Tab-separated table of N, CA and C in Angstrom:
chain	number	residue	atom	x	y	z
A	1	MET	N	-14.590	6.027	-15.715
A	1	MET	CA	-13.809	4.742	-16.174
A	1	MET	C	-13.198	4.572	-14.259
A	2	LEU	N	-12.856	5.714	-13.655
A	2	LEU	CA	-11.948	5.350	-12.555
A	2	LEU	C	-12.581	6.002	-11.485
A	3	GLU	N	-14.008	6.180	-11.640
A	3	GLU	CA	-14.925	6.544	-11.000
A	3	GLU	C	-14.971	5.359	-9.739
A	4	PRO	N	-15.531	4.203	-10.362
A	4	PRO	CA	-15.639	3.063	-9.069
A	4	PRO	C	-14.282	3.039	-8.202
A	5	LEU	N	-13.384	2.979	-9.186
A	5	LEU	CA	-11.889	2.601	-8.050
A	5	LEU	C	-11.236	3.772	-6.996
A	6	ASN	N	-11.867	4.882	-7.364
A	6	ASN	CA	-11.794	5.756	-6.459
A	6	ASN	C	-12.690	5.685	-5.417
A	7	ARG	N	-13.883	5.624	-5.288
A	7	ARG	CA	-15.042	5.153	-4.517
A	7	ARG	C	-14.407	4.041	-3.586
A	8	ALA	N	-13.887	3.191	-4.179
A	8	ALA	CA	-13.647	1.791	-3.216
A	8	ALA	C	-11.793	2.130	-2.789
A	9	GLN	N	-11.505	3.298	-3.163
A	9	GLN	CA	-9.961	3.188	-2.619
A	9	GLN	C	-9.946	3.573	-0.966
A	10	PRO	N	-10.840	4.386	-0.054
A	10	PRO	CA	-10.734	3.979	1.217
A	10	PRO	C	-11.047	2.604	1.743
A	11	TYR	N	-11.662	1.984	1.227
A	11	TYR	CA	-11.720	0.721	1.884
A	11	TYR	C	-11.042	-0.376	0.963
A	12	VAL	N	-10.277	-0.267	0.062
A	12	VAL	CA	-9.358	-1.243	-0.306
A	12	VAL	C	-7.527	-0.756	0.868
A	13	LEU	N	-7.865	0.463	0.748
A	13	LEU	CA	-6.885	0.921	1.991
A	13	LEU	C	-6.712	0.339	3.119
A	14	GLY	N	-8.372	0.490	3.494
A	14	GLY	CA	-8.509	-0.271	4.939
A	14	GLY	C	-8.124	-1.528	4.779
A	15	LEU	N	-8.639	-2.693	3.855
A	15	LEU	CA	-8.456	-3.770	4.103
A	15	LEU	C	-6.842	-4.010	3.810
A	16	PHE	N	-5.945	-3.332	3.041
A	16	PHE	CA	-4.195	-3.343	3.070
A	16	PHE	C	-3.919	-2.906	4.492
A	17	ARG	N	-4.169	-2.232	5.225
A	17	ARG	CA	-3.812	-1.866	6.859
A	17	ARG	C	-3.861	-3.179	7.655
A	18	GLY	N	-5.510	-3.608	7.132
A	18	GLY	CA	-5.769	-4.774	8.156
A	18	GLY	C	-4.978	-6.151	7.961
A	19	VAL	N	-4.930	-6.213	6.938
A	19	VAL	CA	-4.160	-7.510	6.402
A	19	VAL	C	-2.443	-7.281	6.654
A	20	THR	N	-1.978	-6.163	6.524
A	20	THR	CA	-0.542	-5.831	6.784
A	20	THR	C	-0.546	-6.175	8.573
A	21	GLY	N	-1.352	-5.367	8.845
A	21	GLY	CA	-1.322	-5.472	10.442
A	21	GLY	C	-1.212	-6.863	10.963
A	22	LEU	N	-2.369	-7.599	10.414
A	22	LEU	CA	-2.726	-8.720	11.057
A	22	LEU	C	-1.457	-10.176	10.537
A	23	LEU	N	-1.028	-9.411	9.566
A	23	LEU	CA	0.467	-10.503	9.174
A	23	LEU	C	1.750	-10.292	9.970
A	24	PHE	N	1.797	-8.880	10.157
A	24	PHE	CA	3.031	-8.296	10.708
A	24	PHE	C	2.742	-8.827	12.644
A	25	ALA	N	1.569	-8.335	12.992
A	25	ALA	CA	0.987	-9.192	14.418
A	25	ALA	C	1.214	-10.814	14.579
A	26	CYS	N	1.153	-11.544	13.400
A	26	CYS	CA	1.220	-12.895	13.348
A	26	CYS	C	2.705	-13.041	13.281
A	27	HIS	N	3.825	-12.228	12.704
A	27	HIS	CA	5.254	-12.551	12.987
A	27	HIS	C	5.922	-12.301	14.319
A	28	GLY	N	5.292	-11.248	15.313
A	28	GLY	CA	5.638	-11.023	16.356
A	28	GLY	C	4.967	-12.388	17.677
A	29	ALA	N	3.675	-11.978	17.221
A	29	ALA	CA	2.914	-13.760	18.127
A	29	ALA	C	4.157	-14.758	18.197
A	30	ALA	N	4.767	-15.151	16.888
A	30	ALA	CA	5.139	-16.332	16.558
A	30	ALA	C	6.210	-16.649	17.341
A	31	SER	N	7.196	-15.192	17.096
A	31	SER	CA	8.398	-15.218	17.761
A	31	SER	C	8.387	-15.779	19.444
A	32	LEU	N	7.280	-14.606	19.658
A	32	LEU	CA	7.187	-13.894	21.464
A	32	LEU	C	6.953	-15.450	22.338
A	33	PHE	N	5.573	-15.934	21.417
A	33	PHE	CA	4.918	-17.549	22.021
A	33	PHE	C	5.331	-18.804	21.248
A	34	GLY	N	5.656	-18.809	20.369
A	34	GLY	CA	6.094	-20.070	19.391
A	34	GLY	C	5.166	-20.217	18.660
A	35	VAL	N	3.652	-19.544	18.480
A	35	VAL	CA	2.627	-20.015	17.712
A	35	VAL	C	3.093	-19.685	16.426
A	36	LEU	N	1.992	-20.449	15.601
A	36	LEU	CA	2.200	-20.349	14.355
A	36	LEU	C	3.745	-20.840	13.553
A	37	GLY	N	4.316	-21.603	14.363
A	37	GLY	CA	5.764	-22.087	13.483
A	37	GLY	C	6.864	-21.855	14.316
A	38	GLY	N	6.508	-20.842	15.455
A	38	GLY	CA	7.601	-20.160	16.513
A	38	GLY	C	8.663	-19.402	15.488
A	39	ALA	N	9.480	-18.939	16.618
A	39	ALA	CA	10.877	-18.143	15.862
A	39	ALA	C	11.807	-18.479	15.212
A	40	GLN	N	12.178	-18.184	13.996
A	40	GLN	CA	13.710	-19.128	13.252
A	40	GLN	C	13.119	-20.251	13.443
A	41	GLY	N	12.493	-21.008	12.954
A	41	GLY	CA	12.244	-22.424	12.875
A	41	GLY	C	12.075	-23.259	14.320
A	42	GLY	N	11.201	-22.422	14.804
A	42	GLY	CA	10.514	-23.326	16.486
A	42	GLY	C	10.977	-22.503	17.557
A	43	GLY	N	10.047	-22.402	18.349
A	43	GLY	CA	10.535	-21.910	19.771
A	43	GLY	C	10.253	-20.336	19.894
A	44	THR	N	10.215	-19.995	20.690
A	44	THR	CA	10.652	-18.373	20.994
A	44	THR	C	12.128	-17.449	21.333
A	45	LEU	N	11.839	-16.374	21.565
A	45	LEU	CA	12.935	-15.627	21.577
A	45	LEU	C	13.398	-15.641	23.182
A	46	GLU	N	14.298	-15.443	23.401
A	46	GLU	CA	14.539	-15.168	24.951
A	46	GLU	C	14.132	-13.690	25.671
A	47	ALA	N	13.210	-13.453	26.458
A	47	ALA	CA	12.885	-12.419	26.794
A	47	ALA	C	13.959	-11.113	27.131
A	48	GLY	N	13.830	-10.100	26.369
A	48	GLY	CA	14.830	-9.193	26.228
A	48	GLY	C	15.867	-9.288	25.642
A	49	SER	N	16.291	-10.349	24.763
A	49	SER	CA	17.415	-10.431	24.056
A	49	SER	C	17.115	-9.127	22.981
A	50	TRP	N	18.359	-8.480	22.512
A	50	TRP	CA	18.483	-7.724	21.435
A	50	TRP	C	19.099	-8.418	20.307
A	51	PRO	N	18.623	-7.664	19.322
A	51	PRO	CA	17.503	-6.899	19.150
A	51	PRO	C	16.209	-7.734	18.950
A	52	GLY	N	16.174	-9.110	18.631
A	52	GLY	CA	14.849	-9.592	18.258
A	52	GLY	C	13.581	-9.732	18.950
A	53	TRP	N	14.110	-9.870	20.384
A	53	TRP	CA	12.651	-9.721	21.378
A	53	TRP	C	12.041	-8.298	20.907
A	54	TYR	N	13.169	-7.386	21.214
A	54	TYR	CA	12.579	-5.773	20.909
A	54	TYR	C	11.369	-5.867	19.735
A	55	ALA	N	12.059	-6.322	18.749
A	55	ALA	CA	11.619	-6.215	17.556
A	55	ALA	C	10.225	-6.997	17.466
A	56	ALA	N	10.098	-8.087	17.943
A	56	ALA	CA	8.761	-8.966	18.163
A	56	ALA	C	7.939	-8.011	19.032
A	57	VAL	N	7.972	-7.705	19.912
A	57	VAL	CA	7.468	-6.743	20.970
A	57	VAL	C	6.823	-5.691	19.551
A	58	ILE	N	7.571	-5.229	19.046
A	58	ILE	CA	7.039	-3.930	18.289
A	58	ILE	C	6.003	-4.436	16.788
A	59	GLN	N	6.945	-5.927	16.614
A	59	GLN	CA	5.559	-6.410	15.478
A	59	GLN	C	4.163	-6.791	16.255
A	60	LEU	N	4.128	-7.331	17.209
A	60	LEU	CA	2.844	-7.658	17.718
A	60	LEU	C	2.224	-6.532	18.042
A	61	LEU	N	2.925	-5.775	18.806
A	61	LEU	CA	1.807	-4.462	19.723
A	61	LEU	C	1.550	-3.400	18.194
A	62	CYS	N	2.549	-3.077	17.245
A	62	CYS	CA	1.878	-2.190	16.035
A	62	CYS	C	1.626	-2.994	15.380
A	63	GLY	N	1.686	-4.224	14.960
A	63	GLY	CA	0.710	-5.008	14.314
A	63	GLY	C	-0.459	-4.629	14.259
A	64	GLY	N	-0.904	-5.171	15.939
A	64	GLY	CA	-2.425	-4.954	15.994
A	64	GLY	C	-2.886	-3.884	16.200
A	65	LEU	N	-2.537	-2.811	16.673
A	65	LEU	CA	-2.826	-1.326	16.332
A	65	LEU	C	-3.203	-0.978	15.048
A	66	VAL	N	-2.346	-1.559	14.274
A	66	VAL	CA	-2.599	-1.148	12.326
A	66	VAL	C	-3.469	-1.973	12.005
A	67	LEU	N	-3.625	-2.989	12.705
A	67	LEU	CA	-4.813	-4.145	12.078
A	67	LEU	C	-5.976	-3.336	12.433
A	68	ILE	N	-6.400	-2.765	14.008
A	68	ILE	CA	-7.802	-2.044	14.213
A	68	ILE	C	-7.513	-1.170	14.042
A	69	GLY	N	-7.113	-0.219	13.244
A	69	GLY	CA	-6.984	1.100	12.936
A	69	GLY	C	-6.730	1.943	13.906
A	70	LEU	N	-5.753	1.443	14.958
A	70	LEU	CA	-6.090	2.622	16.334
A	70	LEU	C	-4.689	3.167	16.401
A	71	GLY	N	-4.258	4.511	15.997
A	71	GLY	CA	-3.016	5.154	15.912
A	71	GLY	C	-2.215	4.775	15.020
A	72	THR	N	-2.767	4.361	13.660
A	72	THR	CA	-2.788	3.683	12.394
A	72	THR	C	-0.945	4.770	11.904
A	73	ARG	N	-1.278	5.791	11.929
A	73	ARG	CA	-0.009	6.496	11.283
A	73	ARG	C	1.191	6.463	12.534
A	74	GLY	N	0.920	6.839	14.051
A	74	GLY	CA	2.024	6.842	14.802
A	74	GLY	C	2.699	5.028	14.979
A	75	ALA	N	1.461	4.129	14.855
A	75	ALA	CA	2.097	2.577	15.005
A	75	ALA	C	2.659	2.397	13.676
A	76	ALA	N	2.273	2.604	12.668
A	76	ALA	CA	3.311	2.358	11.133
A	76	ALA	C	4.673	3.044	11.265
A	77	LEU	N	4.766	4.434	11.624
A	77	LEU	CA	5.833	4.835	11.777
A	77	LEU	C	6.985	4.169	12.426
A	78	LEU	N	6.398	3.450	13.518
A	78	LEU	CA	7.644	2.882	14.738
A	78	LEU	C	7.671	1.524	13.913
A	79	ALA	N	6.719	1.097	13.170
A	79	ALA	CA	6.903	-0.564	12.830
A	79	ALA	C	7.445	-0.199	11.018
A	80	SER	N	7.553	0.928	10.368
A	80	SER	CA	8.430	1.019	9.129
A	80	SER	C	9.850	1.285	9.853
A	81	GLY	N	10.468	1.924	10.694
A	81	GLY	CA	11.576	1.847	11.455
A	81	GLY	C	12.158	1.094	11.891
A	82	SER	N	11.332	0.031	12.607
A	82	SER	CA	11.802	-1.136	12.996
A	82	SER	C	12.316	-2.075	11.800
A	83	MET	N	11.278	-1.805	10.891
A	83	MET	CA	11.797	-2.870	9.852
A	83	MET	C	13.302	-2.141	8.987
A	84	ALA	N	13.078	-0.832	9.073
A	84	ALA	CA	14.009	-0.609	8.127
A	84	ALA	C	15.567	-0.755	9.404
A	85	TYR	N	15.393	-1.068	10.243
A	85	TYR	CA	16.600	-1.064	11.094
A	85	TYR	C	16.922	-2.700	10.861
A	86	ALA	N	15.818	-3.727	10.668
A	86	ALA	CA	15.887	-4.640	10.516
A	86	ALA	C	16.833	-5.058	9.515
A	87	TYR	N	16.303	-4.681	8.262
A	87	TYR	CA	16.560	-4.681	6.898
A	87	TYR	C	18.532	-4.127	6.914
A	88	PHE	N	19.032	-3.214	7.455
A	88	PHE	CA	20.040	-2.494	7.268
A	88	PHE	C	21.225	-3.183	8.178
A	89	ASP	N	20.690	-3.542	9.345
A	89	ASP	CA	21.517	-3.917	10.735
A	89	ASP	C	21.554	-5.696	10.471
A	90	VAL	N	20.801	-6.382	9.937
A	90	VAL	CA	20.661	-7.570	10.119
A	90	VAL	C	21.095	-8.352	8.668
A	91	HIS	N	20.458	-7.587	7.592
A	91	HIS	CA	20.041	-8.244	6.209
A	91	HIS	C	21.002	-7.558	5.525
A	92	GLN	N	21.362	-6.228	5.060
A	92	GLN	CA	22.021	-5.683	3.996
A	92	GLN	C	23.458	-5.928	4.241
A	93	PRO	N	24.290	-5.904	5.536
A	93	PRO	CA	25.789	-6.335	5.478
A	93	PRO	C	25.774	-7.753	4.890
A	94	THR	N	25.097	-8.636	4.837
A	94	THR	CA	25.509	-9.815	4.003
A	94	THR	C	25.484	-10.336	2.641
A	95	ALA	N	24.689	-8.931	2.020
A	95	ALA	CA	24.540	-9.012	0.527
A	95	ALA	C	24.035	-7.567	0.367
A	96	LEU	N	23.846	-6.737	-0.585
A	96	LEU	CA	23.591	-5.629	-1.511
A	96	LEU	C	21.885	-5.765	-1.618
A	97	TRP	N	21.453	-6.688	-2.120
A	97	TRP	CA	19.872	-7.081	-2.578
A	97	TRP	C	19.029	-7.674	-1.558
A	98	PRO	N	18.161	-7.033	-1.540
A	98	PRO	CA	17.020	-8.251	-0.763
A	98	PRO	C	17.100	-9.405	-1.003
A	99	LEU	N	16.582	-9.677	-2.460
A	99	LEU	CA	16.795	-11.453	-2.899
A	99	LEU	C	18.232	-11.994	-2.458
A	100	GLN	N	19.125	-11.543	-2.354
A	100	GLN	CA	20.301	-12.355	-1.738
A	100	GLN	C	20.825	-12.295	-0.278
A	101	ASN	N	20.017	-11.262	0.069
A	101	ASN	CA	20.732	-11.227	1.664
A	101	ASN	C	19.141	-12.087	2.730
A	102	GLY	N	18.019	-11.693	2.036
A	102	GLY	CA	16.776	-12.573	3.022
A	102	GLY	C	16.190	-11.314	3.135
A	103	GLY	N	16.554	-10.312	2.883
A	103	GLY	CA	15.841	-8.984	3.729
A	103	GLY	C	14.573	-8.749	2.850
A	104	GLU	N	13.625	-9.305	1.955
A	104	GLU	CA	12.557	-9.093	1.140
A	104	GLU	C	11.341	-8.512	2.097
A	105	PRO	N	11.031	-9.220	3.280
A	105	PRO	CA	10.241	-9.419	4.233
A	105	PRO	C	10.408	-7.746	5.087
A	106	SER	N	11.524	-7.431	5.389
A	106	SER	CA	11.778	-6.630	6.117
A	106	SER	C	11.467	-5.286	5.126
A	107	ALA	N	12.142	-5.426	4.019
A	107	ALA	CA	11.659	-4.126	2.788
A	107	ALA	C	10.649	-4.079	2.826
A	108	ILE	N	9.756	-5.121	2.183
A	108	ILE	CA	8.498	-4.845	2.042
A	108	ILE	C	7.692	-4.320	3.064
A	109	TYR	N	7.941	-4.542	4.180
A	109	TYR	CA	7.075	-4.303	5.249
A	109	TYR	C	7.627	-2.587	5.656
A	110	CYS	N	8.636	-2.180	5.696
A	110	CYS	CA	9.058	-0.944	5.591
A	110	CYS	C	8.364	-0.308	4.824
A	111	TRP	N	8.405	-0.271	3.427
A	111	TRP	CA	7.675	0.122	2.483
A	111	TRP	C	6.276	0.544	3.082
A	112	ALA	N	5.535	-0.865	3.257
A	112	ALA	CA	4.154	-0.664	3.590
A	112	ALA	C	3.651	0.369	4.367
A	113	PHE	N	4.006	0.317	5.780
A	113	PHE	CA	4.015	1.277	6.454
A	113	PHE	C	4.564	2.487	6.403
A	114	LEU	N	5.429	2.692	5.853
A	114	LEU	CA	5.435	4.229	5.460
A	114	LEU	C	4.599	4.538	4.664
A	115	LEU	N	3.714	3.999	3.575
A	115	LEU	CA	2.679	4.206	2.605
A	115	LEU	C	1.766	4.374	3.874
A	116	LEU	N	1.428	3.715	4.789
A	116	LEU	CA	0.498	3.999	5.479
A	116	LEU	C	0.579	5.552	6.526
A	117	VAL	N	1.824	5.439	6.594
A	117	VAL	CA	1.908	6.818	7.498
A	117	VAL	C	1.586	8.095	6.735
A	118	PHE	N	1.314	8.082	5.328
A	118	PHE	CA	1.282	8.898	4.910
A	118	PHE	C	-0.401	9.308	4.175
A	119	THR	N	-0.770	8.131	4.112
A	119	THR	CA	-2.096	7.786	3.518
A	119	THR	C	-3.219	7.715	4.950
A	120	GLY	N	-2.585	7.287	5.892
A	120	GLY	CA	-3.417	7.237	7.025
A	120	GLY	C	-3.875	5.454	6.776
A	121	GLY	N	-5.031	5.414	7.824
A	121	GLY	CA	-5.452	4.017	7.591
A	121	GLY	C	-6.645	3.096	6.551
A	122	GLY	N	-7.326	4.266	6.128
A	122	GLY	CA	-8.173	4.001	5.135
A	122	GLY	C	-9.530	4.017	5.895
A	123	ALA	N	-10.122	3.330	4.925
A	123	ALA	CA	-11.857	3.268	5.720
A	123	ALA	C	-11.851	1.862	6.882
A	124	LEU	N	-12.879	2.060	7.852
A	124	LEU	CA	-13.316	1.167	8.857
A	124	LEU	C	-12.009	0.690	10.220
A	125	GLY	N	-11.258	1.780	10.348
A	125	GLY	CA	-10.579	1.142	11.290
A	125	GLY	C	-11.187	2.236	12.403
A	126	LEU	N	-10.668	1.998	13.714
A	126	LEU	CA	-11.253	2.643	14.956
A	126	LEU	C	-10.562	4.115	14.928
A	127	ASP	N	-9.854	4.367	14.253
A	127	ASP	CA	-9.509	5.672	14.545
A	127	ASP	C	-10.790	6.704	13.792
A	128	GLN	N	-11.245	5.930	12.880
A	128	GLN	CA	-12.058	6.847	11.832
A	128	GLN	C	-13.470	6.892	12.836
A	129	LEU	N	-13.599	5.876	13.404
A	129	LEU	CA	-15.007	5.779	14.056
A	129	LEU	C	-15.102	6.403	15.407
A	130	LEU	N	-13.565	6.594	15.915
A	130	LEU	CA	-13.662	7.601	16.799
A	130	LEU	C	-13.546	8.976	16.682
A	131	SER	N	-13.384	9.447	15.378
A	131	SER	CA	-13.256	10.752	15.021
A	131	SER	C	-14.787	11.113	14.784
A	132	ARG	N	-15.575	10.428	14.029
A	132	ARG	CA	-16.896	10.515	14.000
A	132	ARG	C	-17.798	10.897	15.172
A	133	ARG	N	-17.558	9.937	16.187
A	133	ARG	CA	-18.090	9.897	18.003
A	133	ARG	C	-17.907	11.174	17.997
A	134	ARG	N	-16.720	11.864	17.708
A	134	ARG	CA	-16.107	13.014	18.748
A	134	ARG	C	-16.983	14.363	17.818
A	135	GLY	N	-17.330	13.789	16.487
A	135	GLY	CA	-18.047	15.138	16.179
A	135	GLY	C	-17.095	15.956	14.755
A	136	SER	N	-15.772	15.313	14.933
A	136	SER	CA	-15.243	15.943	14.209
A	136	SER	C	-14.383	15.665	13.132
A	137	ALA	N	-14.547	16.583	12.020
A	137	ALA	CA	-13.895	15.804	10.619
A	137	ALA	C	-12.440	15.956	10.418
A	138	ALA	N	-12.026	14.478	11.098
A	138	ALA	CA	-10.483	14.694	11.386
A	138	ALA	C	-9.904	14.675	9.866
A	139	SER	N	-8.811	15.056	9.753
A	139	SER	CA	-8.125	15.033	8.344
A	139	SER	C	-7.708	13.509	8.010
A	140	ASP	N	-7.418	12.559	9.175
A	140	ASP	CA	-7.475	11.359	8.343
A	140	ASP	C	-8.617	10.632	8.441
A	141	ASP	N	-9.748	11.286	8.232
A	141	ASP	CA	-11.128	10.092	7.851
A	141	ASP	C	-10.767	10.207	6.245
A	142	ALA	N	-10.475	8.909	6.042
A	142	ALA	CA	-10.296	8.452	4.821
A	142	ALA	C	-11.899	8.605	3.598
A	143	ALA	N	-12.959	8.535	4.627
A	143	ALA	CA	-14.057	8.877	3.805
A	143	ALA	C	-14.327	10.309	2.752
A	144	ASN	N	-13.409	11.126	3.537
A	144	ASN	CA	-13.405	12.500	3.045
A	144	ASN	C	-11.891	12.960	2.584
A	145	GLN	N	-11.446	12.195	2.272
A	145	GLN	CA	-9.976	12.245	1.517
A	145	GLN	C	-10.400	12.631	0.052
A	146	THR	N	-9.892	13.289	-0.495
A	146	THR	CA	-9.518	13.341	-2.050
A	146	THR	C	-8.831	11.984	-2.126
A	147	PRO	N	-9.595	11.106	-3.249
A	147	PRO	CA	-8.696	10.004	-3.816
A	147	PRO	C	-7.658	10.200	-4.554
A	148	ALA	N	-6.277	9.836	-4.297
A	148	ALA	CA	-5.060	9.900	-4.990
A	148	ALA	C	-5.384	9.555	-6.599
A	149	VAL	N	-5.264	9.935	-7.544
A	149	VAL	CA	-5.463	9.511	-8.597
A	149	VAL	C	-3.848	9.439	-9.517
A	150	ALA	N	-3.357	8.308	-10.044
A	150	ALA	CA	-2.195	8.390	-10.658
A	150	ALA	C	-2.385	9.062	-12.376
């Protein structure tokens, strides 16, 4: 019964990677360029403002890299760390629980990207395509990974 789920695992992980990266990149684009509603109720962040502008640059770049599956583990590590910083520096001082302090998106992104650091990008990413073109069996190649079984 679990065999079909195990065969689909690399593709579902690739879909998870792509959706998470897209949403994260959109968050950065909204803050930097004012698209999709803009930053914090409209507009853009002032260039160089700490920490918001730098966080938005990380969101846009790392989100884009995770979306296309290029340098997934490194980009996910940087994104996870930036969201941990956002949670503990911006949200947690106002209240303990994410539901109380508005830090749910930061907490979810932090853990989602940390998961990608350990699992890799799954199928259908550029990392996988490039490793196949080089003719090497990269350890990140999700198609060759043994599926995790709960």
